[in-house]
Coordinates of C-alpha atoms and ligand atoms in Angstrom, one line a residue:
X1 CA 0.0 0.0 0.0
X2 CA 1.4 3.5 -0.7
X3 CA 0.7 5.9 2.1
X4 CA 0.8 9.5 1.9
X5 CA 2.2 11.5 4.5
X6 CA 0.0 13.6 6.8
X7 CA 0.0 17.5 6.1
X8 CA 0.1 18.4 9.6
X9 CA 0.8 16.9 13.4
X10 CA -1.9 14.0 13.1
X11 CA -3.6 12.0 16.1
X12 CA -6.8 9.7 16.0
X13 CA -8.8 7.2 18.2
X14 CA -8.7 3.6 16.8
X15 CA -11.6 1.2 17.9
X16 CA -14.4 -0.7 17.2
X17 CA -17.6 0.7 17.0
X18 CA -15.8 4.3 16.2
X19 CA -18.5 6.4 15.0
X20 CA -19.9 7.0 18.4
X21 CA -16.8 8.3 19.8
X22 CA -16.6 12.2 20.8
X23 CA -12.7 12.2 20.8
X24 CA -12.2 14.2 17.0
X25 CA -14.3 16.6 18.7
X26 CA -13.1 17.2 21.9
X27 CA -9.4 17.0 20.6
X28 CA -10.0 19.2 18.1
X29 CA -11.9 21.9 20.6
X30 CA -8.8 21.6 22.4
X31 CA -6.6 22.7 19.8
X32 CA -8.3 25.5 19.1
X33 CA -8.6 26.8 22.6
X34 CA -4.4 26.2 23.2
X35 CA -3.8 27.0 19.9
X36 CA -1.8 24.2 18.7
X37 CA -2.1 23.2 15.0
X38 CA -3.3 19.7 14.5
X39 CA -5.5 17.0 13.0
X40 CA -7.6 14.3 15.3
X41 CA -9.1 11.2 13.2
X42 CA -11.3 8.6 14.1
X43 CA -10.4 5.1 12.5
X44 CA -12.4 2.0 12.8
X45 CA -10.1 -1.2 12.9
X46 CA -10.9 -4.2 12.2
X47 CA -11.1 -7.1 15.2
X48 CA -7.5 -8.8 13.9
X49 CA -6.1 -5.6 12.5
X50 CA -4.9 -3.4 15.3
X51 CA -1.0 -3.9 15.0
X52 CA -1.2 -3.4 10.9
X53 CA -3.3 0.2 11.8
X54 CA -0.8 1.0 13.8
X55 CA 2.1 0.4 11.5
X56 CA 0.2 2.1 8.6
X57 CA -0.3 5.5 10.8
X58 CA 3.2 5.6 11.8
X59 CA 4.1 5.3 8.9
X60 CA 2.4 7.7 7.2
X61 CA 3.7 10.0 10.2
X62 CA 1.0 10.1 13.3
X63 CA 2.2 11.5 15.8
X64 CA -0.3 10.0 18.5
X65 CA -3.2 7.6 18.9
X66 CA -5.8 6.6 21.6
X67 CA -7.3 3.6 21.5
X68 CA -10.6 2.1 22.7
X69 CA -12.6 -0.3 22.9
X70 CA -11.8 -3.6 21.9
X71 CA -8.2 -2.9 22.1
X72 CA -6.9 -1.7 24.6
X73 CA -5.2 -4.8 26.9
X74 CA -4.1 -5.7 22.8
X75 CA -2.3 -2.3 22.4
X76 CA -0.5 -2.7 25.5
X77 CA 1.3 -5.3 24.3
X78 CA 2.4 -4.0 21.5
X79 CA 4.1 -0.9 23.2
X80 CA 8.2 -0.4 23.2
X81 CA 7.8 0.8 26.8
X82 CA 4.9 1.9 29.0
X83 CA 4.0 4.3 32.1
X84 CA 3.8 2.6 35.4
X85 CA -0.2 3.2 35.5
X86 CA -0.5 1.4 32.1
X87 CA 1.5 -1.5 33.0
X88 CA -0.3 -1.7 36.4
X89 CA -3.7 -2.0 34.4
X90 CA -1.7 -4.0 31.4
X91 CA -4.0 -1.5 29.0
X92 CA -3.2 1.5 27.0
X93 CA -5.6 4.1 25.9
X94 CA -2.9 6.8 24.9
X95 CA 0.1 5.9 22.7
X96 CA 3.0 8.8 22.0
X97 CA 4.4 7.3 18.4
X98 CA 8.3 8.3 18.3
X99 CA 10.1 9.6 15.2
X100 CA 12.1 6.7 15.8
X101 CA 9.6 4.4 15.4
X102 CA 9.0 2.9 19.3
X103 CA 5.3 3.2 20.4
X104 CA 5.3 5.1 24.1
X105 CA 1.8 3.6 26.0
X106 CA 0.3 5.3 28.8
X107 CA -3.4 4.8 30.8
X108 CA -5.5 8.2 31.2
X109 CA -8.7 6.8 32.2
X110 CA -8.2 6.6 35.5
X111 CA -7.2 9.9 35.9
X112 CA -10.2 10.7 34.0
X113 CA -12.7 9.4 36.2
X114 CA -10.9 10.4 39.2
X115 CA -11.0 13.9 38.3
X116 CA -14.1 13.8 36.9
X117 CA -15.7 12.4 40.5
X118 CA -13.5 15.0 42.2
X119 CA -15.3 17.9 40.3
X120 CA -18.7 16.5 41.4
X121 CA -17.9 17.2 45.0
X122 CA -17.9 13.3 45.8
X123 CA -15.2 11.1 48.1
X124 CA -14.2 7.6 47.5
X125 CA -12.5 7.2 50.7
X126 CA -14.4 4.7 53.6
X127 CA -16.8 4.1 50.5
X128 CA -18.3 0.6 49.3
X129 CA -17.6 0.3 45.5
X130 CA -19.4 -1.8 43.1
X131 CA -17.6 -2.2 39.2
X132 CA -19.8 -3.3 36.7
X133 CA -17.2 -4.7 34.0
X134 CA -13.1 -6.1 33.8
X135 CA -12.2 -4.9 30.5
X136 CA -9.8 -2.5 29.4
X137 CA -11.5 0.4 30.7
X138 CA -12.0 -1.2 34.5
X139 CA -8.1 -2.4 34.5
X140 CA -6.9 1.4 33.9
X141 CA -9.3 2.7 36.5
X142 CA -8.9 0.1 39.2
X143 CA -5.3 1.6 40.4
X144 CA -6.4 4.9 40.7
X145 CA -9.9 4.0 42.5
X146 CA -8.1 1.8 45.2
X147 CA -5.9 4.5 45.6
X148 CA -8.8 6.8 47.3
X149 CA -9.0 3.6 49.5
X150 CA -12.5 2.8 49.4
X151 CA -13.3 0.5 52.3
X152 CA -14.4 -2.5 49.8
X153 CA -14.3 -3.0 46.2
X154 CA -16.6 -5.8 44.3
X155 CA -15.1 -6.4 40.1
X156 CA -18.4 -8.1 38.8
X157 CA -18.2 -9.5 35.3
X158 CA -20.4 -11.7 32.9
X159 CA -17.2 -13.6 32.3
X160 CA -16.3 -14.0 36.0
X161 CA -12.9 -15.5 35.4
X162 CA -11.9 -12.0 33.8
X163 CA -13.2 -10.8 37.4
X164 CA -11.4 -13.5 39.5
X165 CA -8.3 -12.0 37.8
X166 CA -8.2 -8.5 38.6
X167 CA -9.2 -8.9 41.8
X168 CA -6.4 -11.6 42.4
X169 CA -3.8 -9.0 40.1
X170 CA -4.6 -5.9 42.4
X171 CA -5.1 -7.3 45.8
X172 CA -2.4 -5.8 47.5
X173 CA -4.0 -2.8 46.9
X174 CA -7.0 -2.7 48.7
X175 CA -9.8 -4.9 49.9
X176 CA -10.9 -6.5 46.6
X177 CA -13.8 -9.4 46.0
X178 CA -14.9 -10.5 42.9
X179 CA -18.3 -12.2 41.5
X180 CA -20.3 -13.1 38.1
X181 CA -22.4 -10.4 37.3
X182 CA -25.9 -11.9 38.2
X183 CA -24.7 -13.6 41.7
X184 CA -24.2 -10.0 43.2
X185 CA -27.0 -9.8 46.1
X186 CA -27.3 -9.4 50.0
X187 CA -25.0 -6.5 50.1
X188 CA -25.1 -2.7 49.5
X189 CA -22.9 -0.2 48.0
X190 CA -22.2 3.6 48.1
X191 CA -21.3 4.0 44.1
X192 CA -22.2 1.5 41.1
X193 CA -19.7 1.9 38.4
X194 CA -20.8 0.6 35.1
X195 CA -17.9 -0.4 32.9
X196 CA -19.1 -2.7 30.6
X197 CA -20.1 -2.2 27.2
X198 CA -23.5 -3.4 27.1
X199 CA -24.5 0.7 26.9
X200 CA -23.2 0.5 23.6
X201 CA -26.4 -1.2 22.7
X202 CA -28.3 0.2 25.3
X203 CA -29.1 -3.6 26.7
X204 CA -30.0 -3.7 30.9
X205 CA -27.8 -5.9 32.2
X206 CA -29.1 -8.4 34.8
X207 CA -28.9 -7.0 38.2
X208 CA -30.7 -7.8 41.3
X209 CA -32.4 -5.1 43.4
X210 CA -31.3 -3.3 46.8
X211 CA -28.0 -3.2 45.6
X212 CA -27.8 0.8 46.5
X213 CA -27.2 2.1 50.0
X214 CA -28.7 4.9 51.2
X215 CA -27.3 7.9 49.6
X216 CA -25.5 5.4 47.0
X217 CA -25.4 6.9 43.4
X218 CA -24.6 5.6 40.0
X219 CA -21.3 6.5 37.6
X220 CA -21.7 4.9 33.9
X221 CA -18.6 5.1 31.4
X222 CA -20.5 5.1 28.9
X223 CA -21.9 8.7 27.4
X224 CA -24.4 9.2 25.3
X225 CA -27.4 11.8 24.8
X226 CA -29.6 9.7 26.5
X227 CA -29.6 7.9 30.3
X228 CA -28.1 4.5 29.3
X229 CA -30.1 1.2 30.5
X230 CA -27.8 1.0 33.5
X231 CA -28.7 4.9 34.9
X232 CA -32.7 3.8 33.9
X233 CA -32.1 1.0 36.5
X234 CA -30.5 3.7 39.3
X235 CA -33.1 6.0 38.6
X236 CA -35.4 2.9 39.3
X237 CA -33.5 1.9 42.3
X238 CA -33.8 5.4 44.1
X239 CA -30.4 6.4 43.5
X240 CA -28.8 10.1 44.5
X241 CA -27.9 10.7 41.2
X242 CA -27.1 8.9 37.9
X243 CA -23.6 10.7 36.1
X244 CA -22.5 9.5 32.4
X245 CA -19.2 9.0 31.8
X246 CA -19.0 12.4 29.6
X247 CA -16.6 14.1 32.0
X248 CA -14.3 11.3 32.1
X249 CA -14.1 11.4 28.6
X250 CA -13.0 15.0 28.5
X251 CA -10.5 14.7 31.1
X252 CA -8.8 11.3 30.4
X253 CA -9.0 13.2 26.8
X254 CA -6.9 16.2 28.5
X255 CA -4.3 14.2 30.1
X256 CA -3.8 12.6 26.7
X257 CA -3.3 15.9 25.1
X258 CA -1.2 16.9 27.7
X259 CA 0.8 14.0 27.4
X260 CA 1.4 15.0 23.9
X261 CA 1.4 18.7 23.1
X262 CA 2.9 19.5 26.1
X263 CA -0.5 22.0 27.6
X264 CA -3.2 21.2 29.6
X265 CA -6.4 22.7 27.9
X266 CA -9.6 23.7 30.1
X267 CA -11.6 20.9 30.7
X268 CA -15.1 22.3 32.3
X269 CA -15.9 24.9 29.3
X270 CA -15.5 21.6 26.7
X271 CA -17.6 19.4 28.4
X272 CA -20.5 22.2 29.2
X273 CA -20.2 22.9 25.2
X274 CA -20.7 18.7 24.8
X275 CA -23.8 18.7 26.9
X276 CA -25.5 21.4 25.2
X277 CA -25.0 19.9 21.8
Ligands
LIG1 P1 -13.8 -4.0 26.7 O1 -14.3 -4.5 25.4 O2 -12.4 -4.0 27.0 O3 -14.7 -4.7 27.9 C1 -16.0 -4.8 27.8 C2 -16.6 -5.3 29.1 O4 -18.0 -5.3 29.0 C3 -16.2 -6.7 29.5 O5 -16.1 -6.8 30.9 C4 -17.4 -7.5 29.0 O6 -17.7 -8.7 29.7 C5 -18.6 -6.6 29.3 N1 -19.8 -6.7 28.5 C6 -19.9 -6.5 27.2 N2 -21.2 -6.7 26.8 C7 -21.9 -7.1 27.9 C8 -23.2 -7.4 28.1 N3 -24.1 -7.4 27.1 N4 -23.6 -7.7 29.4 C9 -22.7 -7.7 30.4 N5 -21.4 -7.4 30.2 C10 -21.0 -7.1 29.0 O7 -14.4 -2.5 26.7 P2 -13.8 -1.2 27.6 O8 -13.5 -1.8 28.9 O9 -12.7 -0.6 26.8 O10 -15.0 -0.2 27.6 C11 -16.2 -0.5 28.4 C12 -17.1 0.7 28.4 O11 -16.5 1.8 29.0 C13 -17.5 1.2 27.0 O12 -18.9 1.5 27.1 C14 -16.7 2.4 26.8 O13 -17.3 3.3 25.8 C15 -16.6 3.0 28.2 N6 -15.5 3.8 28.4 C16 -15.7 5.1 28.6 C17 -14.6 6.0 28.9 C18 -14.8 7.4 29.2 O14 -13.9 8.2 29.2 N7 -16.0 7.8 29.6 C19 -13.2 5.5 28.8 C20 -13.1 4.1 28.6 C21 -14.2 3.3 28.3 P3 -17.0 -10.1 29.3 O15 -15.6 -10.1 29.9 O16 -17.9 -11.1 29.8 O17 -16.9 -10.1 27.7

């Protein structure tokens, strides 16, 4: 194949699904508020291709990539070197591509979600944790969420081996249980994370009732226009309040740009342009 090199810096998200993703826009409102000349692409790969996409945008120059879902636990292993916090989750959403042709990987997600429950006022700390999910996205935040040492954290999968495994990978940092998705019952929790992709197709996912504490409220990575399935059931369930995973996006978004460019854009006036749209 003959590729042409970009025009300009170049960065994209590579996943699949991609069209739903809100990174070309966000990166591209960041540019404009630093400044910085740059392109921001969105490619869809397909399920066996992820090391020949990269290849082919290096080649043609990229300078960056993020990558979602399926991929990232795949791209991690195809990095020259990665940051601590992506080799503590063994995922990358945020790869630096080098002029001389290593592949950096880093994790921002869990910054992301940590500074995006930090700017909603809420605490972690003494609190009982419930995580929906133990893909990609649930290995890069897990670090980060033990390390606001909630008192007890349940990793609840469909596949409950994947579930069995991070608990087992990250128990010396905190107190860590893990279950099948359905068998979760006779116990309460201050904060439901939803990190599974079943919002992506806006299915409810089987969950018994009284799972919410007093006070307890609801955080799903996914984002959308829409409450996803998952908040429906909160709502349902009487809980505080039901967030979408919008302000992650834009901050995990922000590290990565940092990461890159070197400036840390302004998060909050992004993501109130995103929910107005
Ligand atoms: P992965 O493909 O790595 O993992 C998917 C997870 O969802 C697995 O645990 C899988 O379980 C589970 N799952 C998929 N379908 C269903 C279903 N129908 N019922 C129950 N469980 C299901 O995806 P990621 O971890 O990368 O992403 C997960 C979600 O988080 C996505 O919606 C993504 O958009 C969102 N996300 C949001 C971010 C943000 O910034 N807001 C950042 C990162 C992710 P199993 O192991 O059994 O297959």
């Amino acid at each position: 194949m003959n590729l042409m090199p970009f025009a300009q810096d170049t960065y994209a998200v590579m996943g699949n699904p991609i069209s739903h993703s809100l990174s070309p826009a966000i990166h591209k409102i960041f540019a404009q508020q630093t400044g910085e000349k740059l392109d921001y692409q969105a490619i869809k790969v397909p399920l066996e291709g992820l090391e020949s996409a990269i290849n082919d945008f290096q080649k043609e120059g990229g300078k960056g990539l993020n990558i979602t879902l399926p991929f990232k636990q795949q791209a991690f292993a195809l990095m020259s070197q990665s940051s601590e916090r992506a080799t503590v989750a063994q995922a990358v959403n945020t790869i630096t591509l080098q002029s001389d042709g290593r592949l950096i990987g880093d994790n921002t997600d869990g910054i992301g979600l940590i500074r995006d429950i930090q700017r909603q006022q809420e605490s972690l700390h003494d609190k009982r944790i419930l995580l929906l999910g133990a893909g990609g996205a649930i290995r890069g935040i897990l670090g980060p969420l033990l390390a606001e040492k909630p008192v007890l954290v349940l990793i609840a999968n469909r596949t409950e081996s994947s579930a069995d495994y991070l608990a087992s990978a990250f128990k010396r940092q905190g107190n860590l249980h893990s279950s099948s998705l359905n068998a979760i019952s006779g116990q309460q929790f201050d904060l439901i994370i939803n990190g599974t992709s079943s919002g992506l197709t806006d299915e409810p996912l089987a969950l018994r009732e009284r799972l919410l504490a007093p006070e307890a409220w609801c955080y799903d990575l996914a984002y959308g226009g829409q409450l996803t399935a998952f908040l429906r059931w909160g709502q349902q369930q009487g809980a505080r309040k039901c967030v979408n995973g919008l302000g992650m996006l834009v901050e995990q978004a922000a590290e990565a740009f940092y990461i890159w460019r070197g400036i840390r854009p302004e998060t909050s006036p992004v993501l109130k342009l995103l929910q107005t749209r």
